CSV table of C-alpha atoms in Angstrom, one decimal:
chain,number,residue,atom,x,y,z
A,1270,UNK,CA,-18.7,-68.0,98.0
A,1271,UNK,CA,-20.5,-67.7,94.8
A,1272,UNK,CA,-22.9,-64.8,94.3
A,1273,UNK,CA,-25.8,-67.4,93.3
A,1274,UNK,CA,-29.3,-67.2,93.9
A,1275,UNK,CA,-31.8,-69.8,95.0
A,1276,UNK,CA,-32.3,-71.3,91.9
A,1277,UNK,CA,-28.3,-71.6,91.3
A,1278,UNK,CA,-28.2,-68.7,88.6
A,1279,UNK,CA,-27.2,-65.1,89.0
A,1280,UNK,CA,-30.1,-63.7,88.1
A,1281,UNK,CA,-32.0,-63.8,91.4
A,1282,UNK,CA,-29.0,-62.1,93.1
A,1283,UNK,CA,-29.1,-58.7,90.7
A,1284,UNK,CA,-25.5,-60.0,89.2
A,1285,UNK,CA,-25.8,-60.0,85.7
A,1286,UNK,CA,-24.0,-62.7,83.7
A,1287,UNK,CA,-21.3,-62.0,81.6
A,1288,UNK,CA,-22.3,-61.8,78.0
A,1289,UNK,CA,-20.6,-62.4,74.7
A,1290,UNK,CA,-18.7,-59.3,72.7
A,1291,UNK,CA,-20.4,-56.1,73.3
A,1292,UNK,CA,-22.3,-54.7,70.5
A,1293,UNK,CA,-20.3,-52.1,68.1
A,1294,UNK,CA,-22.7,-49.4,66.8
A,1295,UNK,CA,-22.4,-49.9,62.9
A,1296,UNK,CA,-21.0,-46.7,61.3
A,1297,UNK,CA,-23.4,-45.1,59.0
A,1298,UNK,CA,-22.4,-45.6,55.2
A,1299,UNK,CA,-21.4,-42.4,53.4
A,1300,UNK,CA,-23.5,-41.6,51.0
A,1301,UNK,CA,-22.9,-42.4,47.5
A,1302,UNK,CA,-22.5,-39.3,45.1
A,1303,UNK,CA,-24.2,-39.6,41.9
A,1304,UNK,CA,-22.2,-38.6,38.9
A,1305,UNK,CA,-24.0,-38.0,35.5
A,1306,UNK,CA,-21.0,-38.4,33.1
A,1307,UNK,CA,-22.7,-38.3,29.3
A,1308,UNK,CA,-21.2,-34.6,28.6
A,1309,UNK,CA,-17.5,-36.2,29.4
A,1310,UNK,CA,-14.8,-36.4,26.5
A,1311,UNK,CA,-12.2,-38.8,26.7
A,1312,UNK,CA,-8.8,-38.6,25.3
A,1313,UNK,CA,-5.5,-40.0,25.6
A,1314,UNK,CA,-2.6,-38.5,27.1
A,1315,UNK,CA,1.2,-39.7,27.6
A,1316,UNK,CA,2.4,-36.2,28.8
A,1317,UNK,CA,1.5,-34.2,31.6
A,1318,UNK,CA,2.8,-30.7,33.0
A,1319,UNK,CA,1.8,-29.4,36.4
A,1320,UNK,CA,2.0,-25.8,37.4
A,1321,UNK,CA,0.2,-24.0,40.2
A,1322,UNK,CA,-0.2,-20.9,42.4
A,1323,UNK,CA,-0.8,-20.9,46.0
A,1324,UNK,CA,-4.4,-21.7,45.9
A,1325,UNK,CA,-4.8,-23.8,42.7
A,1326,UNK,CA,-2.9,-26.4,40.5
A,1327,UNK,CA,-2.9,-26.5,37.0
A,1328,UNK,CA,-2.6,-29.8,35.0
A,1329,UNK,CA,-2.1,-29.9,31.2
A,1330,UNK,CA,-2.4,-32.9,29.3
A,1331,UNK,CA,-1.1,-33.9,25.8
A,1332,UNK,CA,0.1,-36.4,23.5
A,1333,UNK,CA,4.1,-36.8,23.2
A,1334,UNK,CA,4.7,-38.3,19.6
A,1335,UNK,CA,8.2,-38.7,20.3
A,1336,UNK,CA,8.5,-40.5,23.4
A,1337,UNK,CA,12.5,-41.3,22.9
A,1338,UNK,CA,14.9,-38.6,23.6
A,1339,UNK,CA,14.2,-35.1,23.3
A,1340,UNK,CA,11.0,-34.2,21.3
A,1341,UNK,CA,11.8,-32.1,18.3
A,1342,UNK,CA,8.3,-30.9,17.5
A,1343,UNK,CA,6.0,-29.2,20.4
A,1344,UNK,CA,3.9,-31.2,22.3
A,1345,UNK,CA,0.1,-30.2,21.8
A,1346,UNK,CA,-1.8,-29.7,25.4
A,1347,UNK,CA,-5.1,-30.7,24.7
A,1348,UNK,CA,-6.7,-31.1,27.9
A,1349,UNK,CA,-6.2,-28.6,31.0
A,1350,UNK,CA,-7.5,-29.2,34.6
A,1351,UNK,CA,-7.5,-26.5,36.9
A,1352,UNK,CA,-8.2,-27.2,40.4
A,1353,UNK,CA,-7.7,-26.5,44.0
A,1354,UNK,CA,-5.2,-27.8,46.2
A,1355,UNK,CA,-7.6,-29.7,48.3
A,1356,UNK,CA,-9.0,-31.5,45.4
A,1357,UNK,CA,-5.4,-31.9,44.0
A,1358,UNK,CA,-4.5,-34.0,47.3
A,1359,UNK,CA,-7.5,-36.3,47.3
A,1360,UNK,CA,-6.6,-37.0,43.4
A,1361,UNK,CA,-2.9,-37.8,44.7
A,1362,UNK,CA,-4.3,-40.1,47.3
A,1363,UNK,CA,-6.7,-42.0,45.1
A,1364,UNK,CA,-3.9,-42.3,42.4
A,1365,UNK,CA,-1.5,-43.6,44.7
A,1366,UNK,CA,-4.1,-46.2,46.1
A,1367,UNK,CA,-4.8,-47.2,42.5
A,1368,UNK,CA,-1.4,-47.5,41.1
A,1369,UNK,CA,-0.3,-49.7,44.4
A,1370,UNK,CA,-3.5,-52.1,43.7
A,1371,UNK,CA,-2.1,-52.6,40.2
A,1372,UNK,CA,1.5,-53.2,40.9
A,1373,UNK,CA,0.3,-55.4,43.9
A,1374,UNK,CA,-1.8,-57.6,41.2
A,1375,UNK,CA,0.8,-57.0,38.1
A,1376,UNK,CA,4.1,-56.1,39.3
A,1377,UNK,CA,6.0,-53.0,39.2
A,1378,UNK,CA,5.3,-50.2,36.3
A,1379,UNK,CA,8.6,-48.8,35.0
A,1380,UNK,CA,8.3,-45.2,34.1
A,1381,UNK,CA,11.5,-45.0,32.5
A,1382,UNK,CA,10.9,-45.6,28.9
A,1383,UNK,CA,14.5,-46.4,27.7
A,1384,UNK,CA,14.4,-49.3,30.3
A,1385,UNK,CA,11.0,-50.5,28.9
A,1386,UNK,CA,12.3,-50.2,25.4
A,1387,UNK,CA,15.3,-52.6,26.8
A,1388,UNK,CA,13.4,-55.2,28.4
A,1389,UNK,CA,10.6,-55.4,25.7
């Protein structure tokens, strides 16, 4: 037996007819952080050294003018970033995502300088 009212609809019987998909509450968008970078200095680096302590990470950047073989001159460190490990982990994550997207678009990045030189 159907649960239909006198008019042939379900509304007069107190039964709610099935509706389309339930509404999903929209997640609030994260707030945009405003960044003022007019005082940022840019430099090129093809060398980095990472050292650390239990509560911080030290990342040194410099220019290796002799990328093939063992450098005979010292590599001059021109920039140093000292950060906590929480920020370092977030940086690691965003760098991984960025490199994955780049490789998906342009192909694998060869980090071995000798292999890159042979294929050129």
